[in-house]
Short mmCIF file of C-alpha atoms (C1' of nucleotides) in Angstrom, two decimals:
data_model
loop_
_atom_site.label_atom_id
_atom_site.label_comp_id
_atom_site.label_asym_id
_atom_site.label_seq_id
_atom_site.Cartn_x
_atom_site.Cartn_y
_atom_site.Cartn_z
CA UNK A 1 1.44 -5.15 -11.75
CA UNK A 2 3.54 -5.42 -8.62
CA UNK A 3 5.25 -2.52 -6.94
CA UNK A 4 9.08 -3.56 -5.90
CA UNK A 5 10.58 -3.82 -2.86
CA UNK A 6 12.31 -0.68 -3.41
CA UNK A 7 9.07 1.58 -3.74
CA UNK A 8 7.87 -0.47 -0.88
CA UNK A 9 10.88 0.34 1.67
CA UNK A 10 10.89 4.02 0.48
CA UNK A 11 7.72 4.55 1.41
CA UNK A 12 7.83 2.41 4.87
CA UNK A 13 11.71 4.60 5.54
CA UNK A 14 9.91 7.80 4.83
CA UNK A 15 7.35 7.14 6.92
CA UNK A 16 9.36 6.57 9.78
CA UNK A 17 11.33 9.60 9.35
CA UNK A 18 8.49 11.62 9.40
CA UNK A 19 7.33 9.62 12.69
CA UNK A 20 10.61 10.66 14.44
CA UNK A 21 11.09 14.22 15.95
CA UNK A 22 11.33 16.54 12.12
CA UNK A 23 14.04 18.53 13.77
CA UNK A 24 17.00 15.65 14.09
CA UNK A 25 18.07 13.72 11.16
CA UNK A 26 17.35 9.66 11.73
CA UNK A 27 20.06 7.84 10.68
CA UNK A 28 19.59 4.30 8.10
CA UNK A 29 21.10 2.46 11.02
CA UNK A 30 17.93 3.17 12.73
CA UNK A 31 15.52 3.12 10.01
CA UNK A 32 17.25 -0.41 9.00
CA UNK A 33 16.47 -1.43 12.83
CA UNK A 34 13.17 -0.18 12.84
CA UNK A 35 12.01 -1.53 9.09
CA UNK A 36 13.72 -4.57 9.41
CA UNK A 37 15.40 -3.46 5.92
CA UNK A 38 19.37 -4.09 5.21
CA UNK A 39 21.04 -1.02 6.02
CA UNK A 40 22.48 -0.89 2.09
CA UNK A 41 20.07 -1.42 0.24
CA UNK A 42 18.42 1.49 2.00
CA UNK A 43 21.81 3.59 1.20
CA UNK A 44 20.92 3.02 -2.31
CA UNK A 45 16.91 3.90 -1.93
CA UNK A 46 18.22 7.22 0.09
CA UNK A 47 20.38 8.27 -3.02
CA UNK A 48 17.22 8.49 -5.39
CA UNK A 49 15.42 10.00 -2.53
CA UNK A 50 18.33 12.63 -2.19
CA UNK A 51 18.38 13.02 -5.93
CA UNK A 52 14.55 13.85 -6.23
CA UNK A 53 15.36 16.25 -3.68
CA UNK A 54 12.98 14.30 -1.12
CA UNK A 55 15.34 14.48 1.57
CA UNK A 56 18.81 16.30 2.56
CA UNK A 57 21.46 14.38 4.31
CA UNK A 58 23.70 15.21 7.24
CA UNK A 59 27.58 13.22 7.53
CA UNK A 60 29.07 12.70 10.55
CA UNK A 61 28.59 11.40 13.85
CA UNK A 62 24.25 12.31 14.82
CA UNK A 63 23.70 12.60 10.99
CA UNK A 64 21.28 11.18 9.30
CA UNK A 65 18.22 12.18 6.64
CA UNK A 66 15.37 15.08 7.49
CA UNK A 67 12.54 15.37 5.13
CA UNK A 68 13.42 18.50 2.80
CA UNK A 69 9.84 19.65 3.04
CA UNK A 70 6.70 19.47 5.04
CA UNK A 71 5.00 15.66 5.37
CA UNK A 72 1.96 17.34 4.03
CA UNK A 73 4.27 18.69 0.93
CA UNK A 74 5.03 14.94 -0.31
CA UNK A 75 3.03 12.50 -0.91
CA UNK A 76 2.99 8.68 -1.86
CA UNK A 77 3.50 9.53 -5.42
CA UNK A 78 6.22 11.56 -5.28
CA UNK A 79 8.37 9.40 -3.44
CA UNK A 80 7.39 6.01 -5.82
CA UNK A 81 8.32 8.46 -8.82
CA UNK A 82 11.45 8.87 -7.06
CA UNK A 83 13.05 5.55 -6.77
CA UNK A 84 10.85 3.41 -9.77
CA UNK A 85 10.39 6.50 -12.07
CA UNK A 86 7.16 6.98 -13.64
CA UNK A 87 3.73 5.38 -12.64
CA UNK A 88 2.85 4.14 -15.78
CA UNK A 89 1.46 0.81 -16.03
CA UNK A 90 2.73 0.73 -20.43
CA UNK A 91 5.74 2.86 -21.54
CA UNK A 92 3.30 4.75 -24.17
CA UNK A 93 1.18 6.35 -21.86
CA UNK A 94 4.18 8.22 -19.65
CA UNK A 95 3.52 11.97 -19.44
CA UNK A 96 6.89 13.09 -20.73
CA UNK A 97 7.90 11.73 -24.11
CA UNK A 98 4.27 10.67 -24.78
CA UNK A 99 5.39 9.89 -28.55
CA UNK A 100 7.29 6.73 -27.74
CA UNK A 101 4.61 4.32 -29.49
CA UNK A 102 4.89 3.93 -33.07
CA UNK A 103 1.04 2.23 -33.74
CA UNK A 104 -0.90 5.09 -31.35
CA UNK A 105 -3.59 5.24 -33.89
CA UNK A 106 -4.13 2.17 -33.92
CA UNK A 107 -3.45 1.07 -30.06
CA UNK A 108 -7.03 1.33 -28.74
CA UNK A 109 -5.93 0.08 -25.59
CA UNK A 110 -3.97 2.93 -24.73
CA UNK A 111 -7.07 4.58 -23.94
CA UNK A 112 -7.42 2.17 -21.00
CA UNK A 113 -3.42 2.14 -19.53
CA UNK A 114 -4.20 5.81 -19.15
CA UNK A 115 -7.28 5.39 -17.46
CA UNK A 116 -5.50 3.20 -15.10
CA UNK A 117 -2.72 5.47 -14.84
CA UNK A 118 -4.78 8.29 -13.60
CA UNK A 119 -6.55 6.35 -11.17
CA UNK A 120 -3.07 4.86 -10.03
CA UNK A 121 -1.57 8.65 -9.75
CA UNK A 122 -4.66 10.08 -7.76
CA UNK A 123 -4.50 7.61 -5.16
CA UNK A 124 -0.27 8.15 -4.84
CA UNK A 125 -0.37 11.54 -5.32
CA UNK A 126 -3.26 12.58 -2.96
CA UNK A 127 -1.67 10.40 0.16
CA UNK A 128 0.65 12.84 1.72
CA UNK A 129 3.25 11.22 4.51
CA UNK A 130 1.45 13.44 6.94
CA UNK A 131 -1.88 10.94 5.91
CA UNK A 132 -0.13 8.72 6.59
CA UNK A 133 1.72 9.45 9.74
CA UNK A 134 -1.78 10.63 11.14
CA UNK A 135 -2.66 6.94 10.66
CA UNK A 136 0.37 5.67 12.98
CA UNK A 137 -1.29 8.08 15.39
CA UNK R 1 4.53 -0.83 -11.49
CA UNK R 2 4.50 -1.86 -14.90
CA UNK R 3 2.38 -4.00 -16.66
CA UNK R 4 4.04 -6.88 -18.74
CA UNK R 5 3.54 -7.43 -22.54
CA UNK R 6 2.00 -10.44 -21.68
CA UNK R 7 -0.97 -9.11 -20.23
CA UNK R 8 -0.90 -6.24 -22.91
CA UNK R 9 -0.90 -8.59 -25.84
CA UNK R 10 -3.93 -10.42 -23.79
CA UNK R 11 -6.18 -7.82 -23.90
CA UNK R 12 -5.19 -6.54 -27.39
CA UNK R 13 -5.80 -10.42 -28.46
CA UNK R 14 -9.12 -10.39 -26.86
CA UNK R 15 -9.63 -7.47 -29.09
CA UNK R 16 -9.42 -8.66 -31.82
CA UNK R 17 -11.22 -12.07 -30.82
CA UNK R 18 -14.33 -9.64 -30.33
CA UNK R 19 -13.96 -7.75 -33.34
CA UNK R 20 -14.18 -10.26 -35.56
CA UNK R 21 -17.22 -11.61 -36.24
CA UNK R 22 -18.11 -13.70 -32.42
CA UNK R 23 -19.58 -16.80 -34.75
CA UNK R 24 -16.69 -17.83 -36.36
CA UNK R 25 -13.17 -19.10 -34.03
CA UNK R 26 -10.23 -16.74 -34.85
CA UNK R 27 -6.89 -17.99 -35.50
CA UNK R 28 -3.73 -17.23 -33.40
CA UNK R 29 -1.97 -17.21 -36.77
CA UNK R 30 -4.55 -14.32 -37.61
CA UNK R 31 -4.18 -12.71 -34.37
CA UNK R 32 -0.77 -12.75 -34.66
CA UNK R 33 -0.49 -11.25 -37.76
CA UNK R 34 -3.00 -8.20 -37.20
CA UNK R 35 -1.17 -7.49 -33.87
CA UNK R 36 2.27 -7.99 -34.78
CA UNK R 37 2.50 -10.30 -32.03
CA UNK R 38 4.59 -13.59 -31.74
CA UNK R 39 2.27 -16.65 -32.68
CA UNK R 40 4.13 -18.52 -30.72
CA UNK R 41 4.02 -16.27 -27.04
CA UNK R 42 0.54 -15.82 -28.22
CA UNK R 43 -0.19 -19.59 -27.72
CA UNK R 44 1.03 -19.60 -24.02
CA UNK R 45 -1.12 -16.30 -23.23
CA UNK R 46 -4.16 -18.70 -24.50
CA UNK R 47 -3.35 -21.39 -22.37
CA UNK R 48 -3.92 -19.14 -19.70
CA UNK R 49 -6.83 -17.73 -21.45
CA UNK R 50 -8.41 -21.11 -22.02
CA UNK R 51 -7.96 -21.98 -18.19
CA UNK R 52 -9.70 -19.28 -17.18
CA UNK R 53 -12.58 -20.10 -19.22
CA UNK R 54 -12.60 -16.66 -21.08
CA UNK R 55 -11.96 -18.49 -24.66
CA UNK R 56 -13.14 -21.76 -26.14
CA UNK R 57 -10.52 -23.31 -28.74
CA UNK R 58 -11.38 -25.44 -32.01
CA UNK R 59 -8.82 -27.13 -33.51
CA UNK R 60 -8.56 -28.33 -36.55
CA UNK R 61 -8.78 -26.24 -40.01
CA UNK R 62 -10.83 -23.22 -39.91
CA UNK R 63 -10.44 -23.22 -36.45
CA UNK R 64 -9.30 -21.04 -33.77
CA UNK R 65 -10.40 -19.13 -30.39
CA UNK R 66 -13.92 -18.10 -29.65
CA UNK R 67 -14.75 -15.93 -26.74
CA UNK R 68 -16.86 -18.31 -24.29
CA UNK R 69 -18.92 -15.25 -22.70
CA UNK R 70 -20.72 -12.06 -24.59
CA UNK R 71 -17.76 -9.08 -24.59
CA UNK R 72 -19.85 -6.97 -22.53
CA UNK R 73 -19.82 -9.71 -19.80
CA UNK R 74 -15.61 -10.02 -20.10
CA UNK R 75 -13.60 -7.22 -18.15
CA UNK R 76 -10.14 -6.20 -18.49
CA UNK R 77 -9.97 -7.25 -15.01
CA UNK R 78 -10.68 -10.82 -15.93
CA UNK R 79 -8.14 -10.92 -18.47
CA UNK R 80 -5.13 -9.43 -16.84
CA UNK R 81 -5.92 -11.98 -13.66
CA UNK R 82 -5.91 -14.68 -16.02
CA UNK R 83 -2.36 -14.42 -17.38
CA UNK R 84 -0.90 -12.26 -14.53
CA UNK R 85 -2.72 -13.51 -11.31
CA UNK R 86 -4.42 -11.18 -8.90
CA UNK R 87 -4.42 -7.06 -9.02
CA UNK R 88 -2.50 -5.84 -6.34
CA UNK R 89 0.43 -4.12 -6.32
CA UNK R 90 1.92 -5.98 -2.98
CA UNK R 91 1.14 -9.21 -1.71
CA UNK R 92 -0.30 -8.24 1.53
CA UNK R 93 -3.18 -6.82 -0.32
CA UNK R 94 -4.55 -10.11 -2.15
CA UNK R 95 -8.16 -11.07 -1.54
CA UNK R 96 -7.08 -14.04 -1.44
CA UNK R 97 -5.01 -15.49 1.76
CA UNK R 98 -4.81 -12.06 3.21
CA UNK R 99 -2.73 -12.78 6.20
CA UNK R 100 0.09 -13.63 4.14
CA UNK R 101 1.62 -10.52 6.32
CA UNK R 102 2.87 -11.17 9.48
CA UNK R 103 3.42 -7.26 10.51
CA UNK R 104 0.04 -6.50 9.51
CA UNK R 105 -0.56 -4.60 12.77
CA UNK R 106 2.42 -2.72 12.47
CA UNK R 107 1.94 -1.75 8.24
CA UNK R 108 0.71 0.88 8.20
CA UNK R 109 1.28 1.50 4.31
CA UNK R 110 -0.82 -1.22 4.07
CA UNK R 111 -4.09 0.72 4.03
CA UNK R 112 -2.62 3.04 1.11
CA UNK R 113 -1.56 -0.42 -1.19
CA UNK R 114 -5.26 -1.61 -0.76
CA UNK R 115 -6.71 1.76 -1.64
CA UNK R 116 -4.23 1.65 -4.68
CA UNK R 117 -5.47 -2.14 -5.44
CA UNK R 118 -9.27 -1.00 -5.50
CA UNK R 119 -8.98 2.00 -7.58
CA UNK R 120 -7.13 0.03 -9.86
CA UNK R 121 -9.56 -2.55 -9.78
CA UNK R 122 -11.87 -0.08 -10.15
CA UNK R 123 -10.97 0.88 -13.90
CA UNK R 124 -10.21 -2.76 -15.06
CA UNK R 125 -13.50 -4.49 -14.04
CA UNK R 126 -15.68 -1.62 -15.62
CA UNK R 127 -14.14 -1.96 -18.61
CA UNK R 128 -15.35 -4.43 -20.64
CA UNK R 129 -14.27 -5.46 -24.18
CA UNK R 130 -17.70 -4.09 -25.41
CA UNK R 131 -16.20 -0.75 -24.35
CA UNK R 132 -13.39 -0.92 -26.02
CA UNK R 133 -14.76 -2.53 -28.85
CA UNK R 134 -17.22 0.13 -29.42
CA UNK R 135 -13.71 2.67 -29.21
CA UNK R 136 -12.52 0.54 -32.25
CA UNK R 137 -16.01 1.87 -34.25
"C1'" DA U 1 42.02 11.05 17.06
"C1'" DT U 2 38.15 8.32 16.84
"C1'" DA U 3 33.77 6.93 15.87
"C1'" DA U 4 29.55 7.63 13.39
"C1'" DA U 5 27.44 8.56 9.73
"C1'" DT U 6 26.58 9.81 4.65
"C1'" DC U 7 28.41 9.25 0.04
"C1'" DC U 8 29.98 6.50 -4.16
"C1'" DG U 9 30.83 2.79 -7.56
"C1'" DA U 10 30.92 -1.93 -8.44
"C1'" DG U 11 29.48 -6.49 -8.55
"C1'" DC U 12 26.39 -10.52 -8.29
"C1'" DA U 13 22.97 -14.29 -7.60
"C1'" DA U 14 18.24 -15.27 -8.24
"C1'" DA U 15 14.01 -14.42 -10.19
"C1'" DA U 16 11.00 -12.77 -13.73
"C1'" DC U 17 10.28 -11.75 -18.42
"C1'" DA U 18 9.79 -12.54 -23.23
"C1'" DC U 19 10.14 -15.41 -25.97
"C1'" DT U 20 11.61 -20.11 -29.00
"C1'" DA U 21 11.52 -25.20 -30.26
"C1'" DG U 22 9.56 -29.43 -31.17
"C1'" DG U 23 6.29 -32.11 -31.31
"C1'" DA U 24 1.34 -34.70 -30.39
"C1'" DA U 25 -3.53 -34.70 -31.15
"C1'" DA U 26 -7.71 -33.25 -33.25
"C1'" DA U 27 -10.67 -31.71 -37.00
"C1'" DC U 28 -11.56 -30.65 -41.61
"C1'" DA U 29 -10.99 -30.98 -46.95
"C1'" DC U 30 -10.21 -33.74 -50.54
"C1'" DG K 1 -7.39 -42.19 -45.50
"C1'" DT K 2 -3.97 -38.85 -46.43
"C1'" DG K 3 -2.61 -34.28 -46.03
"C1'" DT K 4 -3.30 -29.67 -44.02
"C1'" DT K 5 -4.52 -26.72 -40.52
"C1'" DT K 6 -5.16 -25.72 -36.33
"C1'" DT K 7 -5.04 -26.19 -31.08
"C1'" DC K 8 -2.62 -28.31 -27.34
"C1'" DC K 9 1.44 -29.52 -24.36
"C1'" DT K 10 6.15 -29.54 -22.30
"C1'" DA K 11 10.49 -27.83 -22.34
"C1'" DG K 12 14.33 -24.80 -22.85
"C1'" DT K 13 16.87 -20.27 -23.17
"C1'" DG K 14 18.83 -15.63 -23.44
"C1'" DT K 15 18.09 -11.09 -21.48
"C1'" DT K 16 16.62 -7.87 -18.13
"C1'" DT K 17 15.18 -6.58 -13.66
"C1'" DT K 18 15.27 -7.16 -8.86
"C1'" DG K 19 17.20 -7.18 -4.52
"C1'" DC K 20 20.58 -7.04 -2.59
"C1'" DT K 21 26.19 -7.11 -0.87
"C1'" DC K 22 31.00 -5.28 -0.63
"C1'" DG K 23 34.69 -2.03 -0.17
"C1'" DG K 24 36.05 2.12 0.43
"C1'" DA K 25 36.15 7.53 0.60
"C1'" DT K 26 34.50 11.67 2.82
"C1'" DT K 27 32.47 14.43 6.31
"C1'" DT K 28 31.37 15.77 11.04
"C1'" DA K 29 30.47 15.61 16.24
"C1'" DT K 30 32.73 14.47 20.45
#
DNA sequence: ATAAATCCGAGCAAAACACTAGGAAAACAC
DNA sequence: GTGTTTTCCTAGTGTTTTGCTCGGATTTAT
């Protein structure tokens, strides 16, 4: 039941962009220095963040990544769901394609991963980076 | 954030250890069988099991596993600590040695992995396998 | 032009996961 | 007391995931 690395450093890399002015775009060099995260892995976090449409980036020289939307607008969960895909603790209680288990009558458990699922999500998805950035004061 | 089969199969062996009739020790063999599980894997998930003093084992013929408390005093909690260590989903949120973070001052995440860790806490030590037993009808 | 930055596609070592194998020891049935 | 059934114990092993690194192409500000 451990989150990676990955959902870890999103969340941290976010945070600090949200920190910094909104207007600029912070670059990964910085957020690398900042973090203390390798500069390339966080390339690789910033394409699923891209791809979910979390952030937009800018090339060039004073490029970087701006939040797409308002901190208040994303929250914890939508930026794990980005880079680890769903929060599901067992594959058979996902949302989408909910019919993947075969013995669902008789998996009385599944009852319980969805419990814990919920409970997971409403934490995630009622922290918004703007919680959090409040926080950082 | 996904849970593994081992601590699945746990809790769905536990299941089926309180089903059955609490007298009489249930085989893995049995177990195995009924869940479609590997007797084998099963085995290890008991050593665990057995070292956390949630089952007693008999050997011998006719013997087998017996839960060593009353179901309604054995939470999922216990179970999935027993074969995957402590709930939290990063280790700077353990109860246990929790200033295995050095940048604890400056994590500010931190305070949204702990809320995570107690709501999921939360679901897994009030459910007991009474509950789910009494799911199973 | 040059430098700074995002983009893109591989590759890769280490760890975790999900088992399997082979036996020793205990308890029971006969 | 000899088999059978079970737990108990210690390894080993293939696959997948994790957590990165590397090399380059493209875009943009100065």
């Amino acid at each position: 039941m451990r989150l990676s690395t990955k959902g870890q450093y999103a969340v941290r890399a976010m945070l600090v962009l949200t920190l910094h002015a909104m207007e600029n775009p912070v670059s990964l060099r910085h957020v690398s220095e900042v973090e203390e995260i390798s500069e390339q892995y966080l390339e690789q976090i910033f394409v699923d963040l891209r791809k979910a449409k979390l952030v937009v980036g800018h090339r060039g020289a004073h490029g970087g990544y701006k939040l797409s939307r308002q901190p208040d607008d994303i929250t914890a969960g939508d930026i794990l769901r980005a880079v680890e895909g769903p929060i599901a603790p067992v594959d058979c209680v996902r949302h989408q394609h909910g019919e993947s288990c075969q013995r669902v009558n008789v998996c009385i458990t599944r009852d319980l991963w969805a419990r814990l699922r919920d409970s997971m999500s409403e934490v995630l998805d009622n922290t918004t980076l703007a919680d959090l950035a409040r926080k950082a004061k």
